[in-house]
Short mmCIF file of C-alpha atoms in Angstrom, two decimals:
data_model
loop_
_atom_site.label_atom_id
_atom_site.label_comp_id
_atom_site.label_asym_id
_atom_site.label_seq_id
_atom_site.Cartn_x
_atom_site.Cartn_y
_atom_site.Cartn_z
CA MET A 604 -10.78 -35.17 -44.38
CA ILE A 605 -8.90 -32.17 -45.73
CA TYR A 606 -10.78 -29.47 -47.61
CA HIS A 607 -10.12 -26.08 -49.14
CA CYS A 608 -11.94 -23.11 -50.52
CA GLU A 609 -12.76 -23.17 -54.20
CA ASP A 610 -11.28 -19.79 -54.59
CA ARG A 611 -7.55 -20.39 -54.50
CA THR A 612 -6.91 -16.57 -53.72
CA CYS A 613 -8.68 -17.20 -50.46
CA ASN A 614 -6.22 -19.94 -49.58
CA TYR A 615 -8.38 -21.32 -46.68
CA TRP A 616 -7.60 -24.92 -45.81
CA ASP A 617 -8.91 -27.05 -42.86
CA GLU A 618 -9.66 -30.64 -42.04
CA GLY A 619 -12.58 -32.39 -40.11
CA GLU A 620 -14.87 -35.39 -40.18
CA LYS A 621 -17.26 -33.85 -42.69
CA LEU A 622 -17.18 -31.15 -45.38
CA PRO A 623 -18.76 -27.80 -44.24
CA GLU A 624 -21.11 -26.01 -46.48
CA ARG A 625 -19.24 -22.74 -46.92
CA CYS A 626 -15.74 -21.20 -46.47
CA PRO A 627 -15.81 -19.38 -43.10
CA GLN A 628 -13.52 -16.65 -44.68
CA CYS A 629 -15.13 -15.77 -47.93
CA GLY A 630 -18.44 -17.80 -47.89
CA ARG A 631 -17.64 -19.74 -51.10
CA LYS A 632 -17.96 -23.56 -51.60
CA LEU A 633 -15.47 -25.84 -50.03
CA LEU A 634 -13.78 -28.69 -51.96
CA ARG A 635 -12.43 -31.96 -50.70
CA ALA A 636 -8.66 -32.36 -51.18
CA ASN A 637 -6.57 -35.08 -52.38
CA GLU A 638 -3.58 -35.35 -50.15
CA ALA A 639 -1.38 -36.77 -53.09
CA ASP A 640 -2.02 -33.56 -55.11
CA MET A 641 -1.27 -31.13 -52.22
CA THR A 642 1.67 -28.70 -52.74
CA GLY A 643 3.92 -27.52 -50.03
CA ASP A 644 2.13 -24.32 -49.82
CA ASP A 645 -1.18 -26.15 -49.44
CA TRP A 646 0.31 -27.95 -46.41
CA THR A 647 1.55 -24.69 -44.97
CA ALA A 648 -2.02 -23.17 -45.42
CA LEU A 649 -3.40 -26.11 -43.51
CA GLY A 650 -0.85 -25.74 -40.72
CA ASN A 651 -1.61 -21.97 -40.44
CA THR A 652 -5.23 -22.90 -39.66
CA LEU A 653 -4.14 -25.21 -36.98
CA TRP A 654 -1.93 -22.42 -35.46
CA TYR A 655 -4.80 -21.15 -33.39
CA ALA A 656 -6.27 -24.61 -32.68
CA GLU A 657 -6.19 -26.44 -29.32
CA ALA A 658 -2.95 -27.58 -27.94
CA SER A 659 -3.75 -31.16 -28.80
CA ASP A 660 -3.65 -30.12 -32.54
CA LYS A 661 -0.19 -28.44 -32.40
CA LYS A 662 1.60 -31.62 -33.29
CA ARG A 663 -0.49 -31.94 -36.41
CA MET A 664 0.40 -28.36 -37.18
CA VAL A 665 4.00 -29.05 -37.00
CA ASP A 666 3.67 -32.29 -39.20
CA CYS A 667 1.97 -30.11 -41.82
CA PHE A 668 4.89 -27.69 -41.85
CA ARG A 669 7.36 -30.53 -42.12
CA LYS A 670 5.55 -31.84 -45.09
CA ALA A 671 5.48 -28.46 -46.52
CA ALA A 672 9.18 -28.18 -46.06
CA TYR A 673 9.89 -31.54 -47.52
CA LEU A 674 7.93 -30.48 -50.70
CA GLY A 675 9.94 -27.35 -51.04
CA SER A 676 7.89 -24.57 -49.58
CA ALA A 677 9.82 -21.64 -48.28
CA TRP A 678 6.80 -20.56 -46.48
CA GLY A 679 6.49 -23.88 -44.71
CA VAL A 680 10.27 -23.92 -43.94
CA CYS A 681 9.86 -20.40 -42.36
CA ASN A 682 6.82 -21.30 -40.37
CA LEU A 683 8.64 -24.58 -39.13
CA GLY A 684 11.42 -22.31 -37.88
CA ILE A 685 9.03 -20.23 -35.94
CA CYS A 686 7.69 -23.32 -34.30
CA MET A 687 11.09 -24.18 -33.25
CA GLU A 688 12.00 -20.67 -32.05
CA GLN A 689 8.84 -20.46 -29.90
CA GLY A 690 8.41 -24.08 -28.83
CA ASN A 691 4.99 -24.19 -30.39
CA GLY A 692 3.93 -27.85 -31.03
CA VAL A 693 7.63 -28.90 -30.67
CA GLU A 694 10.45 -28.57 -28.21
CA ALA A 695 12.08 -25.17 -28.59
CA ASP A 696 15.47 -25.33 -30.59
CA PRO A 697 16.69 -21.76 -31.43
CA VAL A 698 19.77 -23.12 -33.35
CA GLN A 699 17.52 -25.36 -35.48
CA ALA A 700 15.12 -22.32 -36.04
CA PHE A 701 18.03 -20.23 -37.03
CA TRP A 702 19.13 -22.79 -39.58
CA LEU A 703 15.71 -23.14 -40.95
CA TYR A 704 15.38 -19.36 -41.43
CA GLN A 705 18.68 -19.44 -43.44
CA GLN A 706 17.29 -22.21 -45.62
CA ALA A 707 13.96 -20.37 -46.13
CA VAL A 708 15.89 -17.17 -47.04
CA GLU A 709 17.69 -18.97 -49.77
CA MET A 710 14.50 -20.30 -50.96
CA GLY A 711 13.07 -16.71 -51.33
CA SER A 712 11.04 -16.13 -48.25
CA LEU A 713 10.97 -12.48 -47.38
CA ASN A 714 9.31 -13.26 -43.95
CA ALA A 715 12.40 -15.48 -43.23
CA VAL A 716 14.73 -12.62 -44.01
CA CYS A 717 12.84 -10.69 -41.20
CA CYS A 718 13.01 -13.64 -38.81
CA LEU A 719 16.68 -14.04 -39.43
CA GLY A 720 17.29 -10.32 -38.69
CA VAL A 721 15.44 -10.87 -35.41
CA CYS A 722 17.65 -13.74 -34.60
CA TYR A 723 20.73 -11.60 -35.12
CA GLN A 724 19.27 -8.60 -33.12
CA TYR A 725 18.47 -10.81 -30.06
CA GLY A 726 21.03 -13.52 -30.37
CA ILE A 727 18.48 -16.26 -31.01
CA GLY A 728 20.37 -19.40 -32.16
CA THR A 729 23.41 -17.28 -32.96
CA ALA A 730 25.59 -14.50 -31.61
CA PRO A 731 23.91 -11.18 -31.57
CA ASP A 732 24.94 -8.73 -34.43
CA ALA A 733 22.95 -5.62 -34.67
CA GLU A 734 24.61 -4.51 -37.85
CA LYS A 735 23.62 -7.84 -39.60
CA ALA A 736 20.05 -7.54 -38.26
CA ALA A 737 19.76 -3.98 -39.81
CA GLU A 738 21.14 -5.27 -43.11
CA LEU A 739 18.46 -8.05 -43.31
CA TYR A 740 15.83 -5.60 -42.23
CA CYS A 741 16.93 -3.28 -45.02
CA LYS A 742 16.82 -6.14 -47.52
CA ALA A 743 13.32 -7.24 -46.65
CA ALA A 744 12.08 -3.67 -46.57
CA GLU A 745 13.53 -2.58 -50.01
CA TYR A 746 11.79 -5.85 -51.40
CA GLY A 747 8.62 -4.43 -50.13
CA SER A 748 7.89 -6.51 -46.99
CA PRO A 749 5.80 -4.32 -44.70
CA ARG A 750 7.06 -6.41 -41.67
CA GLY A 751 10.63 -5.61 -42.88
CA GLN A 752 9.80 -2.08 -43.27
CA MET A 753 8.46 -1.95 -39.58
CA LEU A 754 11.50 -3.67 -38.16
CA LEU A 755 13.73 -1.21 -40.19
CA ALA A 756 11.79 1.68 -38.83
CA ARG A 757 12.40 0.51 -35.30
CA ALA A 758 16.19 -0.01 -35.99
CA PHE A 759 16.43 3.63 -37.13
CA HIS A 760 14.28 4.87 -34.37
CA ASP A 761 16.27 3.10 -31.77
CA GLY A 762 19.63 3.09 -33.41
CA ILE A 763 19.91 -0.72 -33.67
CA GLY A 764 22.68 -1.58 -36.02
CA VAL A 765 22.29 1.87 -37.73
CA GLU A 766 22.61 5.53 -36.61
CA ALA A 767 19.34 6.67 -35.04
CA ASP A 768 17.27 8.76 -37.47
CA ALA A 769 13.67 9.53 -36.55
CA ALA A 770 12.80 10.96 -39.92
CA GLU A 771 14.14 7.88 -41.71
CA ALA A 772 12.17 5.70 -39.20
CA VAL A 773 8.92 7.51 -40.19
CA HIS A 774 9.78 7.10 -43.85
CA TRP A 775 9.65 3.23 -43.41
CA VAL A 776 6.68 3.36 -41.20
CA ARG A 777 4.97 5.40 -43.90
CA ALA A 778 6.04 2.79 -46.51
CA ALA A 779 4.39 0.02 -44.60
CA ALA A 780 1.20 2.21 -43.86
CA TYR A 781 0.82 2.88 -47.57
CA GLN A 782 0.65 -0.84 -48.13
CA ARG A 783 -2.38 -0.90 -45.69
CA TYR A 784 -0.26 -2.90 -43.13
CA GLY A 785 -2.18 -2.60 -39.79
CA GLU A 786 0.87 -2.09 -37.53
CA GLY A 787 2.25 0.39 -40.12
CA MET A 788 -0.96 2.51 -40.14
CA TYR A 789 -1.16 2.46 -36.36
CA ARG A 790 2.51 3.37 -35.78
CA LEU A 791 2.15 6.21 -38.37
CA GLY A 792 -0.76 7.47 -36.23
CA VAL A 793 1.43 7.25 -33.04
CA CYS A 794 4.19 9.33 -34.90
CA TYR A 795 1.76 12.10 -35.57
CA GLU A 796 0.25 11.93 -32.09
CA TYR A 797 3.57 12.54 -30.45
CA GLY A 798 5.44 14.43 -33.10
CA ASP A 799 7.96 11.60 -33.36
CA GLY A 800 9.95 12.23 -36.59
CA VAL A 801 7.26 14.36 -37.98
CA GLU A 802 5.39 17.54 -36.90
CA GLN A 803 2.83 16.86 -34.30
CA ASN A 804 -0.71 16.73 -36.10
CA TRP A 805 -3.70 15.27 -34.24
CA GLU A 806 -5.85 15.17 -37.47
CA HIS A 807 -3.27 13.09 -39.16
CA ALA A 808 -3.11 10.90 -36.11
CA VAL A 809 -6.86 10.40 -36.16
CA HIS A 810 -6.80 9.59 -39.85
CA TRP A 811 -4.22 6.73 -39.37
CA PHE A 812 -5.70 5.35 -36.15
CA ARG A 813 -9.04 5.18 -38.00
CA GLU A 814 -7.45 3.35 -40.97
CA ALA A 815 -5.74 0.90 -38.71
CA ALA A 816 -8.82 0.45 -36.50
CA GLU A 817 -11.10 -0.27 -39.69
CA SER A 818 -8.49 -2.86 -40.81
CA GLY A 819 -8.82 -4.56 -37.29
CA VAL A 820 -6.10 -3.32 -35.20
CA SER A 821 -7.55 -3.28 -31.68
CA VAL A 822 -4.90 -0.99 -30.13
CA ALA A 823 -5.78 1.54 -32.80
CA MET A 824 -9.44 1.29 -31.73
CA THR A 825 -8.38 2.21 -28.30
CA ASP A 826 -6.30 5.21 -29.36
CA LEU A 827 -9.11 6.30 -31.65
CA GLY A 828 -11.66 6.21 -28.69
CA TYR A 829 -9.27 8.19 -26.67
CA CYS A 830 -9.01 10.87 -29.44
CA TYR A 831 -12.85 11.20 -29.28
CA GLU A 832 -12.87 11.10 -25.42
CA LYS A 833 -10.37 14.06 -25.36
CA GLY A 834 -11.47 15.86 -28.44
CA CYS A 835 -7.88 15.50 -29.92
CA GLY A 836 -8.16 15.90 -33.80
CA VAL A 837 -11.73 15.36 -33.82
CA GLU A 838 -14.85 16.96 -32.22
CA GLN A 839 -15.08 15.55 -28.65
CA SER A 840 -17.73 12.84 -28.39
CA TRP A 841 -18.23 10.44 -25.58
CA GLU A 842 -20.66 8.44 -27.78
CA GLN A 843 -17.84 7.87 -30.39
CA ALA A 844 -15.36 7.19 -27.70
CA PHE A 845 -17.71 4.58 -26.31
CA SER A 846 -18.20 2.82 -29.65
CA TRP A 847 -14.58 2.50 -30.28
CA TYR A 848 -13.83 1.29 -26.96
CA ARG A 849 -16.46 -1.34 -27.22
CA ARG A 850 -15.03 -2.45 -30.55
CA GLY A 851 -11.64 -2.68 -29.13
CA ALA A 852 -12.89 -4.52 -26.04
CA GLU A 853 -14.73 -7.04 -28.45
CA CYS A 854 -11.40 -7.62 -30.23
CA GLY A 855 -9.72 -8.49 -26.87
CA ASP A 856 -7.77 -5.26 -26.14
CA PRO A 857 -7.49 -4.96 -22.31
CA VAL A 858 -7.14 -1.11 -22.45
CA SER A 859 -10.26 -0.81 -24.41
CA MET A 860 -12.07 -3.13 -22.00
CA CYS A 861 -10.78 -0.90 -19.07
CA ASN A 862 -11.84 2.32 -20.60
CA LEU A 863 -15.23 0.84 -21.71
CA GLY A 864 -15.69 0.01 -17.90
CA LEU A 865 -15.07 3.59 -17.08
CA CYS A 866 -17.72 4.73 -19.53
CA TYR A 867 -20.21 2.46 -17.71
CA GLU A 868 -19.03 3.46 -14.36
CA LYS A 869 -19.32 7.29 -15.15
CA GLY A 870 -22.03 7.25 -17.60
CA CYS A 871 -20.08 8.52 -20.44
CA GLY A 872 -21.52 7.96 -23.92
CA VAL A 873 -23.94 5.36 -22.43
CA GLU A 874 -26.28 5.10 -19.41
CA ALA A 875 -24.31 4.46 -16.29
CA ASP A 876 -24.14 0.84 -15.15
CA PRO A 877 -21.69 0.13 -12.25
CA VAL A 878 -22.46 -3.53 -12.26
CA GLN A 879 -21.41 -3.75 -15.89
CA ALA A 880 -18.43 -1.58 -15.17
CA PHE A 881 -17.32 -3.83 -12.35
CA TRP A 882 -17.59 -6.92 -14.68
CA LEU A 883 -15.59 -5.22 -17.38
CA TYR A 884 -12.82 -4.29 -15.02
CA GLN A 885 -12.68 -7.95 -13.86
CA GLN A 886 -12.40 -9.08 -17.40
CA ALA A 887 -9.63 -6.57 -18.12
CA VAL A 888 -7.79 -7.67 -15.00
CA GLU A 889 -7.74 -11.30 -16.33
CA MET A 890 -6.32 -10.07 -19.58
CA GLY A 891 -3.45 -8.35 -17.71
CA SER A 892 -4.48 -4.69 -17.42
CA LEU A 893 -2.80 -3.16 -14.39
CA ASN A 894 -5.01 -0.06 -14.69
CA ALA A 895 -8.03 -2.28 -14.40
CA VAL A 896 -6.55 -3.73 -11.20
CA CYS A 897 -6.68 -0.13 -9.83
CA CYS A 898 -10.12 0.49 -11.08
CA LEU A 899 -11.39 -2.75 -9.54
CA GLY A 900 -9.82 -1.62 -6.30
CA VAL A 901 -11.57 1.67 -6.40
CA CYS A 902 -14.84 -0.28 -6.99
CA TYR A 903 -14.29 -2.29 -3.87
CA GLU A 904 -13.24 0.81 -1.86
CA HIS A 905 -16.35 2.87 -2.70
CA GLY A 906 -18.84 0.04 -3.41
CA ILE A 907 -19.19 0.68 -7.12
CA GLY A 908 -21.10 -2.24 -8.75
CA THR A 909 -20.31 -4.46 -5.78
CA ALA A 910 -20.32 -4.41 -1.91
CA PRO A 911 -17.67 -2.22 -0.35
CA ASP A 912 -14.64 -4.20 0.84
CA ALA A 913 -11.69 -1.96 1.88
CA LYS A 914 -9.32 -4.87 2.53
CA GLN A 915 -9.91 -6.22 -0.94
CA ALA A 916 -9.26 -2.70 -2.36
CA ALA A 917 -5.95 -2.55 -0.45
CA GLU A 918 -4.91 -5.92 -1.80
CA LEU A 919 -5.71 -4.79 -5.35
CA TYR A 920 -3.83 -1.53 -4.87
CA ARG A 921 -0.91 -3.44 -3.51
CA LYS A 922 -0.85 -6.02 -6.53
CA ALA A 923 -0.80 -3.02 -8.98
CA ALA A 924 1.82 -1.15 -6.89
CA GLU A 925 4.12 -4.21 -6.68
CA TYR A 926 3.85 -4.87 -10.35
CA GLY A 927 5.02 -1.21 -10.95
CA SER A 928 1.78 0.64 -11.66
CA PRO A 929 2.36 4.37 -10.60
CA ARG A 930 -1.46 4.73 -10.30
CA GLY A 931 -1.56 1.68 -8.06
CA GLN A 932 1.36 3.06 -5.93
CA MET A 933 -0.57 6.33 -5.52
CA LEU A 934 -3.83 4.47 -4.43
CA LEU A 935 -1.84 2.27 -2.05
CA ALA A 936 -0.21 5.38 -0.56
CA HIS A 937 -3.68 6.83 -0.03
CA ALA A 938 -4.73 3.67 1.64
CA PHE A 939 -1.86 3.78 4.05
CA HIS A 940 -2.21 7.52 4.67
CA ASP A 941 -5.93 7.27 5.49
CA GLY A 942 -6.21 3.73 6.93
CA ILE A 943 -8.21 2.10 4.07
CA GLY A 944 -8.10 -1.57 4.35
CA VAL A 945 -4.80 -1.42 6.14
CA GLU A 946 -3.52 0.17 9.39
CA ALA A 947 -2.66 3.90 8.82
CA ASP A 948 1.21 4.35 8.18
CA ALA A 949 2.32 7.68 7.12
CA ALA A 950 5.91 6.43 6.54
CA GLU A 951 4.68 3.58 4.40
CA ALA A 952 2.41 5.98 2.42
CA VAL A 953 5.42 8.17 1.61
CA HIS A 954 7.33 5.09 0.43
CA TRP A 955 4.82 4.39 -2.26
CA VAL A 956 4.41 8.03 -3.17
CA ARG A 957 8.13 8.16 -3.71
CA ALA A 958 7.99 4.96 -5.77
CA ALA A 959 5.57 6.68 -8.18
CA ALA A 960 7.53 9.94 -8.14
CA TYR A 961 10.72 8.00 -9.04
CA GLN A 962 8.93 6.72 -12.08
CA ARG A 963 8.21 10.31 -13.26
CA TYR A 964 4.53 9.93 -12.48
CA GLY A 965 3.13 13.42 -12.25
CA GLU A 966 0.94 13.05 -9.38
CA GLY A 967 3.55 11.08 -7.46
CA MET A 968 6.06 13.86 -7.87
CA TYR A 969 3.52 16.56 -6.75
CA ARG A 970 2.42 14.62 -3.85
CA LEU A 971 5.98 13.97 -2.59
CA GLY A 972 6.46 17.69 -2.75
CA VAL A 973 3.41 18.20 -0.52
CA CYS A 974 4.62 15.58 1.83
CA TYR A 975 7.94 17.55 2.26
CA GLU A 976 5.92 20.78 2.51
CA TYR A 977 3.82 19.76 5.37
CA GLY A 978 6.19 17.15 6.99
CA ASP A 979 3.73 14.37 6.31
CA GLY A 980 5.47 11.03 6.77
CA VAL A 981 8.94 12.78 6.38
CA GLU A 982 10.81 15.64 7.96
CA GLN A 983 9.53 18.98 6.69
CA ASN A 984 11.90 20.34 4.02
CA TRP A 985 11.02 23.25 1.80
CA GLU A 986 13.92 22.63 -0.62
CA HIS A 987 12.90 19.10 -1.20
CA ALA A 988 9.27 20.34 -1.70
CA VAL A 989 10.39 22.91 -4.31
CA HIS A 990 12.45 20.20 -6.08
CA TRP A 991 9.49 17.87 -6.47
CA PHE A 992 7.04 20.72 -7.34
CA ARG A 993 9.39 21.82 -10.11
CA GLU A 994 9.76 18.21 -11.48
CA ALA A 995 5.95 17.79 -11.38
CA ALA A 996 5.27 21.23 -12.91
CA GLU A 997 7.81 20.71 -15.71
CA SER A 998 5.87 17.47 -16.60
CA GLY A 999 2.55 19.35 -16.83
CA VAL A 1000 0.94 19.08 -13.39
CA SER A 1001 -0.89 22.45 -13.16
CA ALA A 1002 -1.26 22.04 -9.22
CA ALA A 1003 2.40 21.86 -8.95
CA MET A 1004 2.89 24.90 -11.06
CA THR A 1005 0.66 26.82 -8.62
CA ASP A 1006 2.46 25.45 -5.49
CA LEU A 1007 5.89 26.31 -6.93
CA GLY A 1008 4.60 29.79 -7.74
CA TYR A 1009 3.59 30.06 -4.04
CA CYS A 1010 7.08 28.95 -2.98
CA TYR A 1011 8.52 31.88 -4.97
CA GLU A 1012 5.87 34.23 -3.64
CA LYS A 1013 6.72 33.45 -0.01
CA GLY A 1014 10.36 32.59 -0.46
CA CYS A 1015 9.88 29.07 0.93
CA GLY A 1016 12.81 26.80 -0.18
CA VAL A 1017 13.90 29.38 -3.01
CA GLU A 1018 14.84 33.02 -3.04
CA GLN A 1019 11.71 35.18 -3.03
CA SER A 1020 10.70 36.40 -6.47
CA TRP A 1021 7.34 37.77 -7.56
CA GLU A 1022 8.56 37.50 -11.28
CA GLN A 1023 8.99 33.68 -10.75
CA ALA A 1024 5.84 33.46 -8.89
CA PHE A 1025 3.98 35.25 -11.70
CA SER A 1026 5.51 33.09 -14.42
CA TRP A 1027 4.51 29.80 -12.64
CA TYR A 1028 0.98 31.16 -11.74
CA ARG A 1029 0.51 32.15 -15.42
CA ARG A 1030 1.51 28.61 -16.62
CA GLY A 1031 -0.87 27.04 -14.12
CA ALA A 1032 -3.67 29.36 -15.28
CA GLU A 1033 -3.05 28.70 -18.93
CA CYS A 1034 -3.31 24.89 -18.13
CA GLY A 1035 -6.73 25.61 -16.72
CA TYR A 1036 -5.98 25.44 -12.97
CA PRO A 1037 -8.44 27.64 -11.15
CA VAL A 1038 -6.24 28.40 -8.11
CA SER A 1039 -3.52 29.60 -10.40
CA MET A 1040 -6.03 31.90 -12.13
CA SER A 1041 -7.06 33.47 -8.86
CA ASN A 1042 -3.38 33.97 -7.87
CA LEU A 1043 -2.55 35.30 -11.43
CA GLY A 1044 -5.44 37.86 -11.10
CA LEU A 1045 -4.02 39.10 -7.82
CA CYS A 1046 -0.49 39.50 -9.42
CA TYR A 1047 -2.17 41.76 -12.25
CA LYS A 1048 -4.31 43.57 -9.65
CA ARG A 1049 -1.43 44.38 -7.25
CA GLY A 1050 1.38 44.61 -9.97
CA TYR A 1051 3.33 41.75 -8.46
CA GLY A 1052 5.92 40.63 -10.83
CA VAL A 1053 4.12 42.31 -13.89
CA GLU A 1054 2.81 45.63 -14.71
CA GLN A 1055 -0.52 46.38 -12.89
CA ASN A 1056 -3.36 45.57 -15.38
CA TRP A 1057 -6.91 45.56 -14.08
CA GLN A 1058 -8.37 44.19 -17.34
CA GLU A 1059 -6.17 41.19 -16.98
CA ALA A 1060 -6.98 40.78 -13.32
CA ILE A 1061 -10.67 40.79 -13.97
CA LYS A 1062 -10.23 38.48 -16.91
CA TRP A 1063 -8.53 35.74 -14.80
CA TYR A 1064 -10.75 36.27 -11.74
CA GLU A 1065 -13.71 35.77 -14.10
CA GLN A 1066 -12.14 32.63 -15.63
CA GLY A 1067 -11.41 31.24 -12.15
CA ALA A 1068 -14.79 31.96 -10.94
CA GLN A 1069 -16.49 30.16 -13.78
CA CYS A 1070 -14.12 27.19 -13.19
CA GLY A 1071 -15.53 26.99 -9.58
CA ASP A 1072 -12.62 28.66 -7.64
CA LEU A 1073 -14.01 30.16 -4.40
CA GLN A 1074 -11.31 32.60 -3.98
CA SER A 1075 -11.71 33.99 -7.57
CA MET A 1076 -15.41 34.41 -6.69
CA HIS A 1077 -14.65 36.26 -3.63
CA ASN A 1078 -11.90 38.45 -5.38
CA LEU A 1079 -14.30 39.15 -8.25
CA ALA A 1080 -17.14 40.06 -5.80
CA CYS A 1081 -14.81 42.54 -4.21
CA CYS A 1082 -13.88 44.19 -7.49
CA TYR A 1083 -17.61 44.61 -8.42
CA GLU A 1084 -18.31 46.20 -4.77
CA ARG A 1085 -15.41 48.71 -5.06
CA GLY A 1086 -15.67 49.37 -8.81
CA GLU A 1087 -12.14 48.12 -9.28
CA GLY A 1088 -11.47 47.24 -12.94
CA VAL A 1089 -15.17 47.02 -13.46
CA ASP A 1090 -18.18 49.27 -13.10
CA GLN A 1091 -19.39 49.15 -9.48
CA ASN A 1092 -22.44 46.72 -9.39
CA GLU A 1093 -24.01 45.78 -6.13
CA ASP A 1094 -26.01 42.79 -7.65
CA ARG A 1095 -22.94 41.25 -9.18
CA ALA A 1096 -20.95 41.72 -6.00
CA LEU A 1097 -23.75 40.05 -3.89
CA TYR A 1098 -24.16 37.21 -6.44
CA TRP A 1099 -20.35 36.26 -6.23
CA TYR A 1100 -20.07 36.82 -2.47
CA ARG A 1101 -23.06 34.38 -2.06
CA ARG A 1102 -21.62 31.73 -4.50
CA SER A 1103 -18.29 31.84 -2.72
CA ALA A 1104 -19.83 31.84 0.64
CA GLU A 1105 -22.04 28.89 -0.08
CA GLY A 1106 -19.11 27.01 -1.43
CA GLY A 1107 -17.26 27.49 1.94
CA ASN A 1108 -15.16 30.44 1.67
CA GLY A 1109 -14.81 32.19 5.02
CA ASP A 1110 -14.00 35.68 3.80
CA ALA A 1111 -16.96 35.55 1.44
CA MET A 1112 -19.25 34.46 4.42
CA CYS A 1113 -17.97 37.59 6.37
CA ASN A 1114 -18.61 39.86 3.44
CA LEU A 1115 -21.98 38.28 2.69
CA GLY A 1116 -22.87 38.86 6.32
CA ARG A 1117 -21.80 42.59 6.02
CA CYS A 1118 -24.11 42.98 2.96
CA TYR A 1119 -27.08 41.82 5.02
CA GLU A 1120 -26.00 43.86 8.04
CA ARG A 1121 -25.82 47.07 5.96
CA GLY A 1122 -28.41 46.31 3.32
CA TYR A 1123 -25.83 46.35 0.56
CA GLY A 1124 -27.37 44.86 -2.67
CA VAL A 1125 -30.05 43.25 -0.58
CA GLU A 1126 -32.61 44.24 2.02
CA GLN A 1127 -31.18 44.54 5.44
CA ASN A 1128 -31.60 41.48 7.52
CA TRP A 1129 -29.82 40.98 10.88
CA GLN A 1130 -30.76 37.34 11.17
CA GLU A 1131 -29.15 36.44 7.77
CA ALA A 1132 -26.17 38.69 8.80
CA VAL A 1133 -25.69 36.80 11.98
CA LYS A 1134 -26.12 33.41 10.29
CA TRP A 1135 -23.37 34.15 7.91
CA TYR A 1136 -21.03 35.55 10.41
CA GLU A 1137 -21.49 32.64 12.60
CA GLN A 1138 -20.65 30.43 9.68
CA GLY A 1139 -17.59 32.26 8.85
CA ALA A 1140 -16.45 32.23 12.51
#
């Protein structure tokens, strides 16, 4: 029995043994159809319903499209071409698909214009012809097809059959977005996120991610969750991030599912539940998320939501690494370096660090520099260390900025230059790296590479101390003890010496012992003095 929604604008068609009570799309009444009265578009609508059915119904789907084509439906002819192209319900035949698209174009199908353009772009059923593809995309776009607009946008973005033009690409993305086309709204958000063809604007990015997410685009839900997680374009909120990751996961997006697992693992926006996190990572792995493979490996390594299993962790790291995941490569390198689930092998560890570095992965480039700095798994080479520190620093790794500054400070692998050291320490400090803050404070204190400025020195020592850097705490304590750049203050000096010493800084332990020995800022206490001297020793 074939039936359809009484509202023809709904265009829902299906078949079954009995008539359901309501349309699953709009909730209206369903009516039984008379096959003899069905138009070609009616048969196409029925075939579309079967598109997502079981494999056993695929032949029926193709039969519907064939009937639609016979009755002169351009929509049906185009869909039959798609089946032929993809081998969906019928043996793949790209040449036949190309011919069907041509027929559908002559019958007025805009979607077929797009499909024909794709055939020309990739050489499906015909010789590749990028310029012809771009012409067809332009034709569909100018007639108002949002899919055509997105294809033309990509052609302009990548220079496919036309001269690359980022601004023109955004023009067509915007045209699709303004038609409420999901992919167009999402892509416009991405353009604003990265400043691709437009000035970067996180608020605009969030607006379009939200519009796309509300229309059901799961990847937009993921990106909107990320914006809330990082506070980009919106006020930071783990609760909102969790909510959007959950919606994305429910729509089947593997990245959202993995990120949702992270929320449960860390207790971000929801009560921590390591077992739920482990389960979500498993689901995301089955959906093809390489990052989830890494997360699942970490769960096995540290016993998060499951029993610890170092060998299983190493196997998962290897799986992700061999599939090209730079995070997986770094985790596998860590496993080989420390002998976690595998026999320790420094050279093998460097092999995987190098694999990540060659993918321009920040941590990989930085760690390869560290390997060359210490001769860990490779022959020590300061020039190579500087090269990789510079690569990582230029990609935004703040720790690499600090180490590159150190190389310039000491003249290791480069000509000694306090000006260059100061420059890199400043970049690291401005990126929020505490060690850079301490080193930058020292530059201002001593006038290394910059004019001496006690106010700036204290500012950076304080910022480093607040970020938990033990050396910054110690240096700040010294300033308070001596009255350098600040008013002398025994209590503040003792406070920061204690904080630094309790964190493990040897110099601070020595100075805290001296405070107890001499009764500086505290009642004299030889027992406490000896205790801290011993710890420092």
